[in-house]
Amino acid sequence: MTPDISLATIIADTDLPCCIYNASGPRCSTEEELHAIGESVAGAILSKSATLQKREGNEKPRYADTPWGSINSMGLPNEGYEYYAAFAAQASQYDKPYFMSVSGMSLDENVKIISDLENYEGIAGIELNLSCPNVPGKPQTGYDFEQSRHTLEAVFAVTTKPLGVKLPPYFDIPHFQMMADVLNDFPIAFVTCINSVGNGLVVDPATEGVLIKPKQGFGGIGGDFVKPTALANVRQFYTLLNKNVSIIGCGGIKSGQDAFEHILCGASAVQIGTRFMQEGTPCFERIVSELTEIMQKKNYRNIEAFKGKLKDYQS
Ligand code: YRO
């Protein structure tokens, strides 16, 4: 790495040596996978979303690569929250923070998990996945603004740890404002934008069928196609949220240039999902060196020099 250029950042009052790390989901479900992130140049370790009990998840194949990214309907396979809470003790050997993603199957489950995490040290922050199921037949929590408020009231009542939220993508201008109005009423540490674009469908013309087995082929979309949506969500929440809330960009980042664009829109850190699934831990080193090269050419010594400084169109 170039000695006079720093990719360091601060999230949830914790120093990250590098602003690039993994998204929750790919390759972060087992101790071995979490150690591999610890040993890489990634600036933090983030766990797979945890539920109260261990879950096997949906039938395979439940993830597929496409020419432009990925589709998944994993169904929240994970070892149960105690497994990821216990990993905090091992994560302390790395010079980077450990964050836990939580996605209870109900509000009660989120409250139970998050209150019990008070008994563990070494968790720098909790990323609450608001795509978690809520009431069957109703939208996911993140698309139900009243339920989002209710969830945040309940979880902030039981935690002293820094807590942020992972948001689904929004597509309508009033929806950004409605979610920001909810989030601005709570001491949110960070907001991660975006989760996968929900319930896409990929068709293989050769087989005349779908690519994944669960949900008749419907699944969350990640990769190239979601980058403009991710950048829009990062920019909107950077503009609308209280200034002490860090924005974490996630969506379509496979190169240093993609990371640079997210930071320009206001991201203090970026997470790699689909590309980390495809490439493994070497993606972090590659994206770090590509971003460093861009910063060198532009004479930026740290990310604060350009974070959020996206310009309006100028003729
Ligand atoms: O299927 C998953 O485990 C999954 N995939 C995603 O792209 N985003 C997610 O947040 C999750 C877990 C949550 C849920 C979609 C199963 C409700």
Tab-separated table of C-alpha atoms and ligand atoms in Angstrom:
chain	number	residue	atom	x	y	z
A	1	MET	CA	0.000	0.000	0.000
A	2	THR	CA	1.104	3.552	-0.669
A	3	PRO	CA	2.465	4.878	2.659
A	4	ASP	CA	1.064	8.425	2.464
A	5	ILE	CA	-2.475	7.313	1.526
A	6	SER	CA	-4.847	6.056	4.238
A	7	LEU	CA	-8.122	4.189	3.720
A	8	ALA	CA	-8.852	4.309	7.471
A	9	THR	CA	-12.318	5.281	8.678
A	10	ILE	CA	-14.468	5.408	11.828
A	11	ILE	CA	-17.788	3.568	12.189
A	12	ALA	CA	-19.763	3.419	15.459
A	13	ASP	CA	-16.919	5.299	17.248
A	14	THR	CA	-14.566	2.453	16.306
A	15	ASP	CA	-11.468	2.781	14.137
A	16	LEU	CA	-11.359	0.661	10.999
A	17	PRO	CA	-7.852	0.383	9.485
A	18	CYS	CA	-9.514	0.153	6.056
A	19	CYS	CA	-12.935	1.307	4.821
A	20	ILE	CA	-13.513	-1.869	2.750
A	21	TYR	CA	-14.928	-5.076	4.278
A	22	ASN	CA	-17.459	-7.830	3.706
A	23	ALA	CA	-21.230	-7.539	3.377
A	24	SER	CA	-23.283	-9.747	5.655
A	25	GLY	CA	-24.271	-12.921	3.796
A	26	PRO	CA	-21.459	-14.318	1.645
A	27	ARG	CA	-18.630	-16.330	3.261
A	28	CYS	CA	-19.256	-15.130	6.830
A	29	SER	CA	-21.281	-17.981	8.343
A	30	THR	CA	-18.575	-20.184	9.891
A	31	GLU	CA	-15.650	-19.503	12.243
A	32	GLU	CA	-13.261	-20.467	9.427
A	33	GLU	CA	-14.830	-17.940	7.061
A	34	LEU	CA	-14.805	-15.201	9.721
A	35	HIS	CA	-11.123	-15.935	10.489
A	36	ALA	CA	-10.333	-15.654	6.763
A	37	ILE	CA	-11.829	-12.145	6.763
A	38	GLY	CA	-9.793	-11.392	9.910
A	39	GLU	CA	-6.585	-12.457	8.156
A	40	SER	CA	-7.342	-10.449	5.001
A	41	VAL	CA	-6.913	-6.690	4.493
A	42	ALA	CA	-10.653	-6.134	5.066
A	43	GLY	CA	-11.145	-3.319	7.601
A	44	ALA	CA	-13.742	-5.135	9.721
A	45	ILE	CA	-15.378	-8.532	10.152
A	46	LEU	CA	-19.165	-8.743	9.769
A	47	SER	CA	-21.122	-11.935	10.505
A	48	LYS	CA	-23.949	-13.569	8.584
A	49	SER	CA	-27.325	-12.413	9.923
A	50	ALA	CA	-28.088	-14.409	13.046
A	51	THR	CA	-31.375	-15.788	14.305
A	52	LEU	CA	-32.257	-17.150	17.763
A	53	GLN	CA	-31.836	-20.760	16.660
A	54	LYS	CA	-29.575	-22.358	14.072
A	55	ARG	CA	-31.225	-22.574	10.619
A	56	GLU	CA	-30.415	-24.796	7.638
A	57	GLY	CA	-31.909	-22.308	5.160
A	58	ASN	CA	-33.582	-23.071	1.833
A	59	GLU	CA	-32.964	-25.974	-0.527
A	60	LYS	CA	-29.955	-25.749	-2.886
A	61	PRO	CA	-29.205	-24.392	-5.407
A	62	ARG	CA	-30.120	-21.178	-3.613
A	63	TYR	CA	-27.431	-18.842	-5.040
A	64	ALA	CA	-26.445	-18.336	-8.678
A	65	ASP	CA	-23.930	-16.129	-10.476
A	66	THR	CA	-25.031	-14.272	-13.586
A	67	PRO	CA	-23.029	-12.248	-16.140
A	68	TRP	CA	-23.916	-9.085	-14.163
A	69	GLY	CA	-24.013	-10.280	-10.559
A	70	SER	CA	-26.059	-12.730	-8.539
A	71	ILE	CA	-29.448	-13.954	-7.391
A	72	ASN	CA	-30.053	-15.615	-4.018
A	73	SER	CA	-32.763	-17.052	-1.864
A	74	MET	CA	-30.632	-18.461	0.954
A	75	GLY	CA	-33.394	-18.371	3.559
A	76	LEU	CA	-31.157	-17.179	6.381
A	77	PRO	CA	-28.965	-20.249	6.965
A	78	ASN	CA	-26.890	-19.527	10.088
A	79	GLU	CA	-25.480	-21.134	13.231
A	80	GLY	CA	-27.668	-19.211	15.686
A	81	TYR	CA	-26.687	-15.967	17.423
A	82	GLU	CA	-24.735	-17.523	20.297
A	83	TYR	CA	-22.203	-18.933	17.813
A	84	TYR	CA	-21.536	-15.460	16.338
A	85	ALA	CA	-21.519	-13.832	19.780
A	86	ALA	CA	-18.923	-16.368	20.951
A	87	PHE	CA	-16.746	-15.546	17.917
A	88	ALA	CA	-16.207	-12.042	19.357
A	89	ALA	CA	-13.623	-13.472	21.786
A	90	GLN	CA	-11.643	-14.897	18.854
A	91	ALA	CA	-12.061	-11.775	16.710
A	92	SER	CA	-10.114	-9.778	19.330
A	93	GLN	CA	-6.859	-11.218	17.925
A	94	TYR	CA	-7.313	-9.110	14.778
A	95	ASP	CA	-6.529	-5.395	14.583
A	96	LYS	CA	-10.022	-4.621	13.260
A	97	PRO	CA	-13.522	-4.490	14.767
A	98	TYR	CA	-16.067	-7.312	14.710
A	99	PHE	CA	-19.688	-6.466	13.890
A	100	MET	CA	-22.628	-8.842	14.249
A	101	SER	CA	-25.601	-8.846	11.898
A	102	VAL	CA	-28.900	-9.729	13.589
A	103	SER	CA	-32.077	-10.768	11.786
A	104	GLY	CA	-34.568	-12.290	14.186
A	105	MET	CA	-37.654	-13.971	12.704
A	106	SER	CA	-39.894	-11.647	14.771
A	107	LEU	CA	-39.635	-8.521	16.912
A	108	ASP	CA	-39.542	-10.665	20.061
A	109	GLU	CA	-36.639	-12.630	18.625
A	110	ASN	CA	-34.698	-9.458	17.800
A	111	VAL	CA	-35.267	-8.146	21.328
A	112	LYS	CA	-34.183	-11.445	22.884
A	113	ILE	CA	-30.998	-11.658	20.775
A	114	ILE	CA	-30.005	-8.006	21.142
A	115	SER	CA	-30.622	-7.942	24.904
A	116	ASP	CA	-28.534	-11.107	25.367
A	117	LEU	CA	-25.643	-9.588	23.361
A	118	GLU	CA	-25.179	-7.244	26.362
A	119	ASN	CA	-23.446	-10.233	28.003
A	120	TYR	CA	-20.689	-10.331	25.361
A	121	GLU	CA	-17.631	-8.135	24.924
A	122	GLY	CA	-15.790	-7.555	21.682
A	123	ILE	CA	-18.808	-6.768	19.519
A	124	ALA	CA	-18.098	-3.296	18.093
A	125	GLY	CA	-21.659	-2.883	16.872
A	126	ILE	CA	-24.847	-4.583	15.778
A	127	GLU	CA	-26.147	-4.341	12.196
A	128	LEU	CA	-29.895	-4.990	12.495
A	129	ASN	CA	-31.212	-6.397	9.215
A	130	LEU	CA	-34.551	-4.677	8.578
A	131	SER	CA	-35.296	-7.081	5.737
A	132	CYS	CA	-36.100	-9.531	8.498
A	133	PRO	CA	-39.517	-11.122	8.308
A	134	ASN	CA	-42.105	-9.509	10.504
A	135	VAL	CA	-45.787	-10.413	10.299
A	136	PRO	CA	-46.486	-13.063	7.605
A	137	GLY	CA	-48.395	-11.545	4.682
A	138	LYS	CA	-47.123	-8.035	5.515
A	139	PRO	CA	-44.121	-6.296	3.905
A	140	GLN	CA	-40.632	-6.787	5.362
A	141	THR	CA	-39.934	-4.440	8.297
A	142	GLY	CA	-37.888	-1.995	6.203
A	143	TYR	CA	-40.840	-1.409	3.892
A	144	ASP	CA	-43.238	-0.807	6.821
A	145	PHE	CA	-42.296	2.532	8.390
A	146	GLU	CA	-44.532	2.152	11.466
A	147	GLN	CA	-43.134	-1.315	12.137
A	148	SER	CA	-39.595	0.001	11.665
A	149	ARG	CA	-40.248	2.627	14.359
A	150	HIS	CA	-41.776	0.021	16.668
A	151	THR	CA	-38.777	-2.297	16.136
A	152	LEU	CA	-36.246	0.469	16.846
A	153	GLU	CA	-38.102	1.546	20.015
A	154	ALA	CA	-37.976	-2.032	21.275
A	155	VAL	CA	-34.326	-2.779	20.450
A	156	PHE	CA	-32.888	0.552	21.654
A	157	ALA	CA	-34.610	-0.098	24.999
A	158	VAL	CA	-32.464	-3.205	25.549
A	159	THR	CA	-29.006	-2.348	24.203
A	160	THR	CA	-26.057	-0.180	25.156
A	161	LYS	CA	-24.041	-1.272	22.117
A	162	PRO	CA	-23.717	0.836	18.957
A	163	LEU	CA	-26.581	-0.217	16.695
A	164	GLY	CA	-27.051	0.409	12.997
A	165	VAL	CA	-29.543	-0.836	10.432
A	166	LYS	CA	-29.204	-2.618	7.102
A	167	LEU	CA	-31.862	-1.162	4.818
A	168	PRO	CA	-33.581	-2.557	1.764
A	169	PRO	CA	-33.396	-0.326	-1.320
A	170	TYR	CA	-35.995	2.424	-1.715
A	171	PHE	CA	-37.102	3.671	-5.133
A	172	ASP	CA	-39.534	6.509	-4.422
A	173	ILE	CA	-38.455	9.933	-3.126
A	174	PRO	CA	-41.135	10.149	-0.374
A	175	HIS	CA	-40.027	6.735	0.934
A	176	PHE	CA	-36.482	8.013	1.580
A	177	GLN	CA	-37.900	10.885	3.634
A	178	MET	CA	-40.325	8.605	5.516
A	179	MET	CA	-37.542	6.209	6.534
A	180	ALA	CA	-35.180	9.076	7.400
A	181	ASP	CA	-37.867	10.595	9.642
A	182	VAL	CA	-38.043	7.304	11.562
A	183	LEU	CA	-34.255	6.822	11.812
A	184	ASN	CA	-33.638	10.439	12.909
A	185	ASP	CA	-35.674	9.802	16.088
A	186	PHE	CA	-33.177	7.178	17.328
A	187	PRO	CA	-29.473	7.144	18.289
A	188	ILE	CA	-28.562	5.127	15.194
A	189	ALA	CA	-24.791	4.616	14.810
A	190	PHE	CA	-24.760	3.728	11.123
A	191	VAL	CA	-26.988	2.843	8.187
A	192	THR	CA	-25.959	0.280	5.580
A	193	CYS	CA	-27.473	0.818	2.090
A	194	ILE	CA	-28.483	-1.520	0.451
A	195	ASN	CA	-29.621	-5.091	0.909
A	196	SER	CA	-30.278	-7.022	-2.307
A	197	VAL	CA	-32.975	-5.753	-4.695
A	198	GLY	CA	-35.811	-8.024	-3.689
A	199	ASN	CA	-37.519	-10.784	-5.605
A	200	GLY	CA	-35.963	-10.555	-9.024
A	201	LEU	CA	-36.264	-13.438	-11.471
A	202	VAL	CA	-33.470	-14.715	-13.711
A	203	VAL	CA	-34.388	-16.953	-16.647
A	204	ASP	CA	-32.051	-19.335	-18.493
A	205	PRO	CA	-33.241	-19.518	-22.140
A	206	ALA	CA	-31.305	-22.773	-22.710
A	207	THR	CA	-33.111	-24.724	-19.993
A	208	GLU	CA	-36.213	-22.503	-20.257
A	209	GLY	CA	-36.143	-22.463	-16.482
A	210	VAL	CA	-35.044	-20.526	-13.430
A	211	LEU	CA	-31.572	-20.531	-11.805
A	212	ILE	CA	-32.389	-21.290	-8.158
A	213	LYS	CA	-34.678	-23.825	-6.515
A	214	PRO	CA	-36.482	-21.904	-3.717
A	215	LYS	CA	-39.444	-19.568	-4.325
A	216	GLN	CA	-39.950	-20.678	-7.957
A	217	GLY	CA	-36.701	-18.919	-8.841
A	218	PHE	CA	-37.386	-15.524	-7.252
A	219	GLY	CA	-34.527	-14.060	-5.237
A	220	GLY	CA	-32.537	-11.034	-4.130
A	221	ILE	CA	-30.428	-9.392	-6.854
A	222	GLY	CA	-26.859	-8.192	-6.256
A	223	GLY	CA	-23.989	-7.009	-8.444
A	224	ASP	CA	-23.631	-4.581	-11.353
A	225	PHE	CA	-27.341	-3.895	-11.854
A	226	VAL	CA	-27.911	-2.698	-8.295
A	227	LYS	CA	-25.089	-0.109	-8.176
A	228	PRO	CA	-27.156	2.900	-9.351
A	229	THR	CA	-29.862	1.998	-6.820
A	230	ALA	CA	-27.248	1.574	-4.073
A	231	LEU	CA	-25.592	4.918	-4.898
A	232	ALA	CA	-28.990	6.649	-4.852
A	233	ASN	CA	-29.786	5.192	-1.426
A	234	VAL	CA	-26.351	6.126	-0.020
A	235	ARG	CA	-26.727	9.676	-1.354
A	236	GLN	CA	-30.298	10.144	-0.120
A	237	PHE	CA	-29.584	8.930	3.419
A	238	TYR	CA	-26.285	10.845	3.564
A	239	THR	CA	-28.301	13.976	2.784
A	240	LEU	CA	-31.343	13.260	4.987
A	241	LEU	CA	-29.959	11.654	8.167
A	242	ASN	CA	-28.527	13.356	11.256
A	243	LYS	CA	-24.901	14.231	10.501
A	244	ASN	CA	-23.476	11.920	13.197
A	245	VAL	CA	-24.871	8.825	11.409
A	246	SER	CA	-22.281	7.024	9.269
A	247	ILE	CA	-23.432	5.653	5.926
A	248	ILE	CA	-22.038	2.302	4.799
A	249	GLY	CA	-22.348	1.651	1.065
A	250	CYS	CA	-23.144	-1.814	-0.232
A	251	GLY	CA	-24.246	-2.725	-3.734
A	252	GLY	CA	-22.419	-3.340	-6.969
A	253	ILE	CA	-18.892	-2.775	-5.673
A	254	LYS	CA	-16.363	-4.912	-7.543
A	255	SER	CA	-13.578	-2.379	-8.195
A	256	GLY	CA	-11.793	0.567	-6.631
A	257	GLN	CA	-13.799	2.847	-8.906
A	258	ASP	CA	-17.095	1.487	-7.553
A	259	ALA	CA	-15.858	2.058	-3.986
A	260	PHE	CA	-14.750	5.597	-4.946
A	261	GLU	CA	-18.243	6.359	-6.310
A	262	HIS	CA	-19.938	5.115	-3.110
A	263	ILE	CA	-17.635	7.283	-0.954
A	264	LEU	CA	-18.279	10.337	-3.180
A	265	CYS	CA	-22.007	9.786	-2.506
A	266	GLY	CA	-21.352	9.846	1.235
A	267	ALA	CA	-20.262	6.362	2.330
A	268	SER	CA	-17.794	6.210	5.253
A	269	ALA	CA	-17.132	2.546	4.483
A	270	VAL	CA	-18.128	0.042	1.815
A	271	GLN	CA	-19.105	-3.617	1.961
A	272	ILE	CA	-18.556	-6.243	-0.733
A	273	GLY	CA	-21.289	-8.857	-1.233
A	274	THR	CA	-21.616	-10.582	-4.631
A	275	ARG	CA	-17.987	-9.982	-5.620
A	276	PHE	CA	-16.722	-11.375	-2.289
A	277	MET	CA	-18.888	-14.459	-2.888
A	278	GLN	CA	-17.340	-14.884	-6.353
A	279	GLU	CA	-13.703	-14.000	-5.643
A	280	GLY	CA	-13.149	-14.650	-1.934
A	281	THR	CA	-10.810	-12.613	0.300
A	282	PRO	CA	-8.407	-11.596	-2.553
A	283	CYS	CA	-11.090	-9.106	-3.668
A	284	PHE	CA	-10.311	-6.909	-0.660
A	285	GLU	CA	-6.626	-6.490	-1.564
A	286	ARG	CA	-7.473	-5.839	-5.197
A	287	ILE	CA	-10.161	-3.226	-4.460
A	288	VAL	CA	-7.890	-1.564	-1.861
A	289	SER	CA	-5.061	-1.203	-4.378
A	290	GLU	CA	-7.413	0.044	-7.119
A	291	LEU	CA	-8.960	2.650	-4.797
A	292	THR	CA	-5.515	3.711	-3.547
A	293	GLU	CA	-4.365	4.231	-7.144
A	294	ILE	CA	-7.383	6.435	-7.926
A	295	MET	CA	-6.723	8.502	-4.775
A	296	GLN	CA	-3.045	8.833	-5.684
A	297	LYS	CA	-3.887	10.147	-9.173
A	298	LYS	CA	-6.370	12.629	-7.700
A	299	ASN	CA	-4.072	13.644	-4.829
A	300	TYR	CA	-6.458	12.517	-2.085
A	301	ARG	CA	-4.574	11.325	1.028
A	302	ASN	CA	-7.612	10.019	2.924
A	303	ILE	CA	-11.303	9.328	2.268
A	304	GLU	CA	-12.438	12.469	4.121
A	305	ALA	CA	-10.929	14.470	1.240
A	306	PHE	CA	-13.768	13.384	-1.095
A	307	LYS	CA	-16.406	11.692	1.090
A	308	GLY	CA	-19.887	13.029	0.237
A	309	LYS	CA	-18.465	15.644	-2.143
A	310	LEU	CA	-20.474	14.524	-5.173
A	311	LYS	CA	-21.043	17.463	-7.521
A	312	ASP	CA	-24.283	18.471	-9.223
A	313	TYR	CA	-24.284	18.461	-13.020
A	314	GLN	CA	-22.253	21.296	-14.462
A	315	SER	CA	-22.360	22.218	-18.161
B	1	YRO	O1	-31.739	-15.304	1.904
B	1	YRO	C1	-31.053	-14.726	2.769
B	1	YRO	O2	-30.515	-15.319	3.737
B	1	YRO	C2	-30.858	-13.265	2.570
B	1	YRO	N1	-30.436	-12.867	1.332
B	1	YRO	C3	-30.250	-11.529	1.038
B	1	YRO	O3	-29.898	-11.174	-0.107
B	1	YRO	N2	-30.490	-10.605	1.993
B	1	YRO	C4	-30.915	-10.968	3.256
B	1	YRO	O4	-31.105	-10.053	4.073
B	1	YRO	C5	-31.115	-12.346	3.575
B	1	YRO	C6	-31.613	-12.730	4.936
B	1	YRO	C7	-33.015	-12.230	5.260
B	1	YRO	C8	-34.159	-12.835	4.488
B	1	YRO	C9	-34.171	-12.303	3.077
B	1	YRO	C10	-34.134	-14.351	4.448
B	1	YRO	C11	-35.450	-12.390	5.155
